[in-house]
Amino acid sequence: MLTFFKELSLKRSAWLLLAFLAFILESTGLYFQYGMGLQPCVMCVYERLAISGLFFAGIIGLIAPRVRIVRYLAILLWGYSAIKGLFLAIRHTDYQLNPSPWNQCEFKPDFPQTLPFDQWLPQLFAPGPVNCSENQWEMLGWVMPQWLIFAFGVLSFFFILVFISQLKRSKPQYRSVFK
């Protein structure tokens, strides 16, 4: 199984799939905002940034998956984004399922001064006047952050498989003089 995932990480189609899945998730969030009129909260903005990290990991891996340093960089960005997004979605779900005055998110994103994403791309990363504990959308009994826990959880699981598969040595290719 690990050999399968290592071989998969060497193919551009796998990295294109990761970028495509992240693009679909980001597009869905933008549809909720601009198509359905749902305003993103601060946690939604952080989760969008994690999804953007997944997209860029897919693009980096798509560039040269057979070059080890490029592939490792893409895998590390994938892992950081997926696991960070998973923790953000868990905390966001806690805000929504256990609302209280002392369990709330910030009013404004806390990006570093050197990377003010909310000022650079306000269409993507500027939150609306919504509290994180406010439930705006639900499907099949799950709120939006619970669906993100599922998505980030699946992506984190596959990251772990791909990461472990990179430690597996490839079979040496013996060339026979006589064929």
Coordinates of C-alpha atoms in Angstrom, one line a residue:
M1 CA 0.0 0.0 0.0
L2 CA 2.8 2.4 0.8
T3 CA 4.4 1.7 -2.5
F4 CA 1.1 2.7 -4.2
F5 CA 1.0 6.0 -2.4
K6 CA 4.7 6.7 -3.1
E7 CA 4.1 6.1 -6.8
L8 CA 1.0 8.2 -6.7
S9 CA 3.0 11.1 -5.2
L10 CA 5.3 11.0 -8.2
K11 CA 2.4 11.6 -10.6
R12 CA 1.1 15.0 -11.6
S13 CA -2.5 13.8 -11.7
A14 CA -2.5 13.2 -7.9
W15 CA -1.3 16.7 -7.3
L16 CA -3.8 18.1 -9.7
L17 CA -6.5 16.2 -7.8
L18 CA -5.4 17.9 -4.5
A19 CA -5.4 21.4 -6.2
F20 CA -8.8 20.6 -7.7
L21 CA -10.3 19.5 -4.4
A22 CA -9.0 22.7 -2.7
F23 CA -10.3 24.8 -5.6
I24 CA -13.8 23.2 -5.2
L25 CA -13.8 23.8 -1.4
E26 CA -12.7 27.4 -1.9
S27 CA -15.3 28.0 -4.6
T28 CA -17.9 26.5 -2.4
G29 CA -17.0 29.0 0.4
L30 CA -17.1 31.9 -2.1
Y31 CA -20.5 30.7 -3.3
F32 CA -21.8 30.7 0.2
Q33 CA -20.5 34.2 0.7
Y34 CA -21.4 35.8 -2.6
G35 CA -24.2 33.6 -4.0
M36 CA -26.1 32.8 -0.8
G37 CA -25.2 36.0 1.1
L38 CA -23.7 34.2 4.1
Q39 CA -21.0 36.3 5.8
P40 CA -17.8 34.6 6.8
C41 CA -16.6 34.8 10.4
V42 CA -13.0 35.1 11.5
M43 CA -12.7 31.3 11.9
C44 CA -14.1 30.9 8.3
V45 CA -11.4 33.2 7.1
Y46 CA -8.7 31.1 8.8
E47 CA -10.2 27.9 7.3
R48 CA -10.2 29.5 3.9
L49 CA -6.5 30.3 4.3
A50 CA -5.8 26.6 5.2
I51 CA -7.7 25.6 2.0
S52 CA -5.6 28.0 0.0
G53 CA -2.5 26.3 1.5
L54 CA -3.8 23.0 0.2
F55 CA -4.4 24.6 -3.3
F56 CA -0.8 25.9 -3.4
A57 CA 0.6 22.6 -2.1
G58 CA -1.2 20.9 -5.1
I59 CA 0.3 23.5 -7.5
I60 CA 3.8 23.1 -6.1
G61 CA 3.5 19.3 -6.4
L62 CA 2.2 19.7 -9.9
I63 CA 5.2 21.6 -11.0
A64 CA 7.8 18.8 -10.6
P65 CA 6.6 15.8 -8.5
R66 CA 9.7 13.7 -9.4
V67 CA 12.1 16.3 -8.0
R68 CA 12.4 15.3 -4.3
I69 CA 12.8 18.7 -2.8
V70 CA 9.7 20.1 -4.6
R71 CA 7.7 17.0 -3.7
Y72 CA 8.7 17.2 0.0
L73 CA 7.9 21.0 0.1
A74 CA 4.5 20.3 -1.4
I75 CA 3.9 17.4 1.1
L76 CA 4.9 19.5 4.0
L77 CA 2.7 22.4 3.0
W78 CA -0.2 19.9 2.4
G79 CA 0.3 18.5 5.9
Y80 CA 0.6 21.8 7.6
S81 CA -2.5 23.2 5.9
A82 CA -4.6 20.0 6.4
I83 CA -3.8 19.6 10.1
K84 CA -4.0 23.3 10.9
G85 CA -7.4 23.4 9.1
L86 CA -8.5 20.4 11.0
F87 CA -7.7 22.0 14.3
L88 CA -9.3 25.3 13.2
A89 CA -12.5 23.5 12.2
I90 CA -12.7 21.6 15.5
R91 CA -12.4 24.9 17.4
H92 CA -15.0 26.5 15.2
T93 CA -17.3 23.6 15.8
D94 CA -16.8 24.1 19.5
Y95 CA -17.8 27.7 19.2
Q96 CA -21.0 26.8 17.4
L97 CA -22.1 23.8 19.4
N98 CA -21.1 25.3 22.8
P99 CA -21.8 29.0 22.6
S100 CA -21.0 31.1 25.6
P101 CA -19.8 34.6 26.3
W102 CA -16.3 33.5 27.2
N103 CA -15.9 31.0 24.3
Q104 CA -15.8 33.2 21.2
C105 CA -13.5 34.1 18.4
E106 CA -11.9 37.4 17.7
F107 CA -13.7 40.2 15.9
K108 CA -10.8 40.8 13.5
P109 CA -8.4 38.3 11.9
D110 CA -5.0 38.2 13.7
F111 CA -2.7 37.9 10.7
P112 CA 1.0 38.9 11.0
Q113 CA 1.8 42.5 10.0
T114 CA 4.0 41.1 7.2
L115 CA 1.1 39.1 5.8
P116 CA -2.1 41.1 6.1
F117 CA -4.2 38.8 3.9
D118 CA -7.4 40.6 4.9
Q119 CA -6.0 43.8 3.4
W120 CA -4.4 42.2 0.4
L121 CA -7.4 40.1 -0.7
P122 CA -10.4 41.4 1.2
Q123 CA -12.8 39.5 -1.2
L124 CA -11.4 36.2 0.2
F125 CA -10.1 36.9 3.7
A126 CA -12.1 39.8 5.2
P127 CA -14.6 38.6 7.7
G128 CA -18.2 39.9 7.9
P129 CA -19.9 41.2 11.1
V130 CA -20.7 37.6 12.2
N131 CA -19.9 35.9 15.4
C132 CA -18.2 32.5 15.1
S133 CA -20.9 30.9 17.3
E134 CA -23.7 31.9 14.9
N135 CA -24.9 29.0 12.8
Q136 CA -25.8 30.2 9.3
W137 CA -26.0 26.9 7.3
E138 CA -26.6 23.3 8.0
M139 CA -26.9 20.1 5.8
L140 CA -27.9 16.6 7.0
G141 CA -27.7 17.8 10.6
W142 CA -24.1 19.0 10.4
V143 CA -23.1 22.6 10.5
M144 CA -20.5 24.0 8.1
P145 CA -17.4 23.5 10.4
Q146 CA -18.4 19.9 11.0
W147 CA -18.2 19.3 7.2
L148 CA -14.8 21.0 7.2
I149 CA -13.7 18.6 10.0
F150 CA -14.6 15.8 7.6
A151 CA -12.8 17.3 4.6
F152 CA -9.7 18.3 6.6
G153 CA -9.7 14.9 8.3
V154 CA -9.7 13.0 5.1
L155 CA -7.0 15.2 3.6
S156 CA -4.9 14.8 6.8
F157 CA -5.3 11.0 6.7
F158 CA -4.1 10.9 3.1
F159 CA -1.3 13.3 4.0
I160 CA -0.1 10.8 6.7
L161 CA -0.2 7.9 4.2
V162 CA 1.8 9.9 1.6
F163 CA 4.2 11.2 4.2
I164 CA 5.0 7.7 5.5
S165 CA 5.2 6.3 2.0
Q166 CA 8.1 8.8 1.3
L167 CA 10.1 7.0 3.9
K168 CA 9.8 3.7 2.0
R169 CA 12.7 2.9 -0.2
S170 CA 12.1 2.3 -3.9
K171 CA 12.9 -1.1 -5.3
P172 CA 16.3 -1.0 -7.0
Q173 CA 16.1 -1.2 -10.7
Y174 CA 18.4 -4.0 -11.9
R175 CA 19.3 -4.0 -15.5
S176 CA 19.9 -7.3 -17.1
V177 CA 22.5 -7.6 -19.8
F178 CA 20.5 -10.5 -21.3
K179 CA 16.8 -9.9 -22.0

